[in-house]
mmCIF file of C-alpha atoms in Angstrom:
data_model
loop_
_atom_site.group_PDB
_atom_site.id
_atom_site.type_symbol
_atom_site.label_atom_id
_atom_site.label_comp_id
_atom_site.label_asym_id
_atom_site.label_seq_id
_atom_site.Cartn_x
_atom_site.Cartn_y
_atom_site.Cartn_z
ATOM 1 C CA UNK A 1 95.768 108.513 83.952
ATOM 2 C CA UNK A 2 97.465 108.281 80.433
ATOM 3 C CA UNK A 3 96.105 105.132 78.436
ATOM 4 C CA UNK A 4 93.668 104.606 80.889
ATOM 5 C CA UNK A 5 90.252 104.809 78.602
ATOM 6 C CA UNK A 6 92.482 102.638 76.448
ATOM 7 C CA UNK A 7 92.579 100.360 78.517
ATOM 8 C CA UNK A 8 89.223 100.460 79.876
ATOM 9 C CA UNK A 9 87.696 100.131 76.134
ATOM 10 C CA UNK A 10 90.159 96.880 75.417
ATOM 11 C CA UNK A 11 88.908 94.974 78.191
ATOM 12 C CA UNK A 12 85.236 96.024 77.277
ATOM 13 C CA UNK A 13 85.601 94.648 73.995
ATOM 14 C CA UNK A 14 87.451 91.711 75.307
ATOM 15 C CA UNK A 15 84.209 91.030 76.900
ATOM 16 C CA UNK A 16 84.924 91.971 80.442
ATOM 17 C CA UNK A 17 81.740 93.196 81.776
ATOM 18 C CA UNK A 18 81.840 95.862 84.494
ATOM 19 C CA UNK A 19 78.955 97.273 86.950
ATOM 20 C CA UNK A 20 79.402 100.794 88.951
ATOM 21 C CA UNK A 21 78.308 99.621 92.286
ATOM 22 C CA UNK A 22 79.225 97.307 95.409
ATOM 23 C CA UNK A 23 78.532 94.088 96.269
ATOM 24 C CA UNK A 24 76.866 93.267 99.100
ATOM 25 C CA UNK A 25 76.525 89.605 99.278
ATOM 26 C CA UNK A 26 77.894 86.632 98.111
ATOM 27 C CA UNK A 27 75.697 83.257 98.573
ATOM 28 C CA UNK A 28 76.450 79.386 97.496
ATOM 29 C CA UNK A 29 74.094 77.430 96.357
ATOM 30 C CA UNK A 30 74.404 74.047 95.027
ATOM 31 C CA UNK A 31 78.221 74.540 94.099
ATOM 32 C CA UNK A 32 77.480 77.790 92.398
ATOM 33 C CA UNK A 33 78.006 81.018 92.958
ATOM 34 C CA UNK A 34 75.396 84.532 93.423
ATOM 35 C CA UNK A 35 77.023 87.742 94.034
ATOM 36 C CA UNK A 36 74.230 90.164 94.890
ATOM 37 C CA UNK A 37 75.513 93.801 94.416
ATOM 38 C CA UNK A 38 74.062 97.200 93.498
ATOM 39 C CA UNK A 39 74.028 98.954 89.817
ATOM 40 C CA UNK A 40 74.423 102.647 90.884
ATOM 41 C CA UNK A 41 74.244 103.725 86.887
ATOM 42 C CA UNK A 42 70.927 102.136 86.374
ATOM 43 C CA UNK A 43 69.602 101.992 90.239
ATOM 44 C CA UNK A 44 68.506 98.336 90.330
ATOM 45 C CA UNK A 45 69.944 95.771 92.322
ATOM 46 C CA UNK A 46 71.633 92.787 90.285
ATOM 47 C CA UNK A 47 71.656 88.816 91.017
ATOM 48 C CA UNK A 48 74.409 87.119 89.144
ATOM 49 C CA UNK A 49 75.694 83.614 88.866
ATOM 50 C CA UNK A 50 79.608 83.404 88.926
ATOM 51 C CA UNK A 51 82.191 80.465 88.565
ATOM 52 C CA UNK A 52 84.633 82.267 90.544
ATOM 53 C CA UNK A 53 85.049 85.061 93.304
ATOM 54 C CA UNK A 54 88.553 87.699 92.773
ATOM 55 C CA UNK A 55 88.391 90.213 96.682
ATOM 56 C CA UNK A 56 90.634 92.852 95.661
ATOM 57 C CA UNK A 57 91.710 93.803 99.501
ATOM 58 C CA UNK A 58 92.618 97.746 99.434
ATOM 59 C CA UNK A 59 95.744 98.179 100.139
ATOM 60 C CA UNK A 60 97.771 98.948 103.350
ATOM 61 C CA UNK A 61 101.129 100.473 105.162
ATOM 62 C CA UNK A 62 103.318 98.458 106.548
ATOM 63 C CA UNK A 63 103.101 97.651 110.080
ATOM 64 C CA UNK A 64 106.533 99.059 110.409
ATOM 65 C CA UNK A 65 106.127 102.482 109.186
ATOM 66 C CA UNK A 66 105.373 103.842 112.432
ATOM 67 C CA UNK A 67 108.565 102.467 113.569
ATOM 68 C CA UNK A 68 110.196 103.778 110.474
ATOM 69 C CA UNK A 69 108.641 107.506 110.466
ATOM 70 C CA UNK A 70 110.185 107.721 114.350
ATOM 71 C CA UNK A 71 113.812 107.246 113.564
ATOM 72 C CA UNK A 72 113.798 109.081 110.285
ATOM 73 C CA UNK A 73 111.551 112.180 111.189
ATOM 74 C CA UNK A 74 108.862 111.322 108.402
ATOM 75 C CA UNK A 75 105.336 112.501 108.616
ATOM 76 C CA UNK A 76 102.426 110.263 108.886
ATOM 77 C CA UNK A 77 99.231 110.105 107.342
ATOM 78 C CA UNK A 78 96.201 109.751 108.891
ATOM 79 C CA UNK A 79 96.054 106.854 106.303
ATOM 80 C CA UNK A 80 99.285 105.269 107.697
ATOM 81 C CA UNK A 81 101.395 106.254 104.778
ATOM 82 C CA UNK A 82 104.651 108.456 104.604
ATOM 83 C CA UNK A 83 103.677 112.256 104.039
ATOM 84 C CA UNK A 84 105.616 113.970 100.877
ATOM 85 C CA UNK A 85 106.303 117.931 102.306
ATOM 86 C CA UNK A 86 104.474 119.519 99.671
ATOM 87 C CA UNK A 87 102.221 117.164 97.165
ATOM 88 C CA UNK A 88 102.729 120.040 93.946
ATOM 89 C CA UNK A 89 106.117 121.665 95.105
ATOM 90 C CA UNK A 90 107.992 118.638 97.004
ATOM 91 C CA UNK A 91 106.316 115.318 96.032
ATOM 92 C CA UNK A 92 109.168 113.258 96.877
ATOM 93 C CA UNK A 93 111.018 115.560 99.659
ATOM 94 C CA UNK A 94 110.197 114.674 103.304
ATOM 95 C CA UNK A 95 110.161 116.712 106.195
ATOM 96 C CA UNK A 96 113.598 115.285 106.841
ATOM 97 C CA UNK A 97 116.350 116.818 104.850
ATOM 98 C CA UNK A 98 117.870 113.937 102.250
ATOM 99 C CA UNK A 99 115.444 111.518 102.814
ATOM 100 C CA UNK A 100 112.764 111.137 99.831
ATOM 101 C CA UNK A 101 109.585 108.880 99.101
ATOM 102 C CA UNK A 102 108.891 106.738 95.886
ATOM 103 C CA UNK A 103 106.282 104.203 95.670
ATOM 104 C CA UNK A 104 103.429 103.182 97.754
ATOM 105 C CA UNK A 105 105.155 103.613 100.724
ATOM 106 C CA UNK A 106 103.111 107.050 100.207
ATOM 107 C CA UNK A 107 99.705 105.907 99.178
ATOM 108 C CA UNK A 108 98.719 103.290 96.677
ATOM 109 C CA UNK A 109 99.816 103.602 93.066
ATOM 110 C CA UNK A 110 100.427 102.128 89.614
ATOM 111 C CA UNK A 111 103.612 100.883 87.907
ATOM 112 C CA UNK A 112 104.303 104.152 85.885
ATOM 113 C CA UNK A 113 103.707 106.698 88.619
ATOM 114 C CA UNK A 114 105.916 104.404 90.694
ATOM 115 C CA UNK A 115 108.778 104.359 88.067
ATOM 116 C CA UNK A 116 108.405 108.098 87.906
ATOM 117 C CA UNK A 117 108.735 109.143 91.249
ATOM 118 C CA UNK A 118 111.643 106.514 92.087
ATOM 119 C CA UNK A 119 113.132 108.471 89.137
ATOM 120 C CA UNK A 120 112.160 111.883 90.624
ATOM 121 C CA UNK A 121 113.946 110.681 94.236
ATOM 122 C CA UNK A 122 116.904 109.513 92.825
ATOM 123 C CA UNK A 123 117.713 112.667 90.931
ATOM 124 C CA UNK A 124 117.141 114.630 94.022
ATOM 125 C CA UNK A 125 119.587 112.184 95.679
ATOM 126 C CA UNK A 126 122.100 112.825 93.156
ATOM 127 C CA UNK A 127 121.697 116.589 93.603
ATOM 128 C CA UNK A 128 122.915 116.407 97.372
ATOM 129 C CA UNK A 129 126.161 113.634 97.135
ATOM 130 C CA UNK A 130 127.432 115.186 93.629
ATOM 131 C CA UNK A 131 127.860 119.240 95.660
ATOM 132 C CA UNK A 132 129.829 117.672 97.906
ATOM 133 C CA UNK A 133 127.982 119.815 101.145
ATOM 134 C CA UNK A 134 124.592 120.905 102.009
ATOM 135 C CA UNK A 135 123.974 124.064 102.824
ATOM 136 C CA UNK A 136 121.898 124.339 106.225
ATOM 137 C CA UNK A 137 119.996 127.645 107.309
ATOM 138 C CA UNK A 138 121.490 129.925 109.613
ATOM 139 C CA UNK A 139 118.221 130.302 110.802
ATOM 140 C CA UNK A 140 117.796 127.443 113.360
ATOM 141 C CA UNK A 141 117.245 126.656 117.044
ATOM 142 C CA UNK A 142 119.296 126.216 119.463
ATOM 143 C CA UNK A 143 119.130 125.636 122.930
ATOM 144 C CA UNK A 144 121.364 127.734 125.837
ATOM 145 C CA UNK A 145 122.902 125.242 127.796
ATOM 146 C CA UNK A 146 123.200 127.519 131.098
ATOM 147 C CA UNK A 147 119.179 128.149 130.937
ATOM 148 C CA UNK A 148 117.747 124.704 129.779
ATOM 149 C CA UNK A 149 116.997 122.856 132.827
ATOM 150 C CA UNK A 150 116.313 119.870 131.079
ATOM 151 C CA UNK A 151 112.368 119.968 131.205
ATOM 152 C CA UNK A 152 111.969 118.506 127.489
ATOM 153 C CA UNK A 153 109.036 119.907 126.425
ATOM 154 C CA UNK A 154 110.962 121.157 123.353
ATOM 155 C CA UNK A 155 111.536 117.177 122.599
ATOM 156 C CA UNK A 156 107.729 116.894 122.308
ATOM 157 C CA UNK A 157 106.992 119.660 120.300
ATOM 158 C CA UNK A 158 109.379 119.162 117.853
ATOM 159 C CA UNK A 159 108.114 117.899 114.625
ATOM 160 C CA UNK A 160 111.552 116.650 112.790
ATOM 161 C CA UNK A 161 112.716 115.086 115.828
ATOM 162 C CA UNK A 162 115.974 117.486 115.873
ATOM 163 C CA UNK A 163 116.305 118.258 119.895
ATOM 164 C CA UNK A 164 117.572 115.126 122.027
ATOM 165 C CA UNK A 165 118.267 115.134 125.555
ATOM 166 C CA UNK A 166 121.733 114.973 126.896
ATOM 167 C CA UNK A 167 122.248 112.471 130.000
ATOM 168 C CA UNK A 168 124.934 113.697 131.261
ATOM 169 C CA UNK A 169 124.497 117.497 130.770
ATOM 170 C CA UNK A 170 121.049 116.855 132.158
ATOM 171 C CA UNK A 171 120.039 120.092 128.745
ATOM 172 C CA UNK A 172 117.951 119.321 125.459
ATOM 173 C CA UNK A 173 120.527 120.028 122.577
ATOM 174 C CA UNK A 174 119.605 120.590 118.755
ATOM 175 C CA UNK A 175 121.058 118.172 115.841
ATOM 176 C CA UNK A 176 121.556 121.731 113.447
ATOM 177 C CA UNK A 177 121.632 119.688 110.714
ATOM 178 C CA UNK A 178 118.219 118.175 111.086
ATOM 179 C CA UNK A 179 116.416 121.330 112.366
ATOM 180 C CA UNK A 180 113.939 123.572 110.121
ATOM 181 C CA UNK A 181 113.965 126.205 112.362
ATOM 182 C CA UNK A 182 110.230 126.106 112.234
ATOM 183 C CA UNK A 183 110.840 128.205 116.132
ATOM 184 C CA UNK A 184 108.327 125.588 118.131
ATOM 185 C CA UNK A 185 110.822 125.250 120.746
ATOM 186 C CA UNK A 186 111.133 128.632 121.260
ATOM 187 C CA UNK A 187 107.810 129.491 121.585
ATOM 188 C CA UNK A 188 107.035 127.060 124.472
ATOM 189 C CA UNK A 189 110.343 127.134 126.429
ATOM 190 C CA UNK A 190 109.295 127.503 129.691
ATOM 191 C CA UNK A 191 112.358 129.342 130.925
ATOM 192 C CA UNK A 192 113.087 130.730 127.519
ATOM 193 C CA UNK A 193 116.651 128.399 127.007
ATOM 194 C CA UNK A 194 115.351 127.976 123.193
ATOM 195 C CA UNK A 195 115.963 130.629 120.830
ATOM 196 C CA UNK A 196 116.122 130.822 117.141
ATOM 197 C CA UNK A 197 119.129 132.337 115.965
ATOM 198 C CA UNK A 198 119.021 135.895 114.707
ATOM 199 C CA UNK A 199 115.174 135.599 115.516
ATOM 200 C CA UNK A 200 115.566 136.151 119.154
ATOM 201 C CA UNK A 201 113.362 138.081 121.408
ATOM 202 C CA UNK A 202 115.987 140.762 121.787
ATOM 203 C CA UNK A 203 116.509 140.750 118.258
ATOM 204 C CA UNK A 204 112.847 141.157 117.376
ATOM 205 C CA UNK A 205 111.835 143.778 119.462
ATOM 206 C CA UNK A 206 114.786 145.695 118.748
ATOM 207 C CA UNK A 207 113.626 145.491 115.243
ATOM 208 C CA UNK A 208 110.391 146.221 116.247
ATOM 209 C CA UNK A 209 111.720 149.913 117.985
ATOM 210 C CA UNK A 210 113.955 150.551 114.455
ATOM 211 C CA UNK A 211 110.888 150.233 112.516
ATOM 212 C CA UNK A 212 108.794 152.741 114.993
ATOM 213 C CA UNK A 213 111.515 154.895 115.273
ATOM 214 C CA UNK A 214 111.663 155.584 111.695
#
């Protein structure tokens, strides 16, 4: 990153010695300590004395982001951290509509890069509450309540959590503000209840008949 090599060549001169490698072992003997570890730049394997021993653990999601990706439709890692929904186009969008990422609840980072996406999510946050509305494709599920009969498969297969099952209708119904019409549902109805608007099978195949007709 920027300053980086700056930094690197301060602490150098500083007198900070650093060895490309890991270190295997760590012994005490007589009060003192020997961290054994491998040079990779010049191949041999290094023996040296040491007042003082700094682990650096790597660092780690929160055991709660599980529990936090469920009841905000974010993706997971296989890592454990949040998933941005593009990392070039949409850094800090989520799959979830409004809800954005800054920080290392996404993967580990530095100060600026954290100051810069926190900066990046906050503008996007703006964007939605100063239009007043957000604008939500016509082209999403939905689910015909005289077909569904409440087999829920659709509630598995969808990946932004936007079909819940109604108790009392005993159907799967579709929060439209939530759904990316991404057409999972439809594909594996069983007794073809889910549809994506203007994308139905009618629809298709009657496009389908235009197109051969002309």
């Amino acid at each position: 990153g920027k300053g980086y090599e700056e930094f690197y060549k301060r602490v150098q001169s500083e007198g900070v010695r650093m060895i490309r490698g890991k270190a295997s072992r760590i012994e005490e003997k007589n009060g003192i300590l020997t961290v054994t570890a491998e040079d990779t730049l010049s191949d041999r394997i290094l023996k040296i004395p040491v007042e003082m021993v700094i682990l650096c653990t790597a660092m780690e999601p929160r055991s709660d982001a599980n529990e936090i990706s469920r009841t905000f439709g974010i993706s997971v890692g296989s890592d454990g951290f949040f998933l941005e929904e593009h990392p070039k186009l949409e850094p800090v969008s989520t799959a979830t509509s409004g809800i954005f990422l800054a920080g290392t609840c996404q993967g580990p980072k530095d100060i600026p890069d954290t100051v810069a996406q926190a900066k990046g999510a906050a503008a996007e946050a703006l964007a939605l509450s100063i239009s007043g509305r957000v604008a939500v494709s016509p082209m999403i599920s939905y689910i015909n309540p005289d077909i569904c009969v409440g087999c829920q498969v659709c509630i598995d297969l969808c990946a932004y959590s936007a079909i819940e099952f109604n108790e009392l209708k005993g159907i799967s119904e579709v929060n439209e503000a939530v759904c990316k019409g991404c057409g999972s549902c439809a594909g594996y109805c069983p007794s073809g209840a889910a549809q994506i608007r203007h994308f139905t099978g009618k629809q298709i195949f009657s496009e389908i008949d235009g197109l051969l007709a002309g």
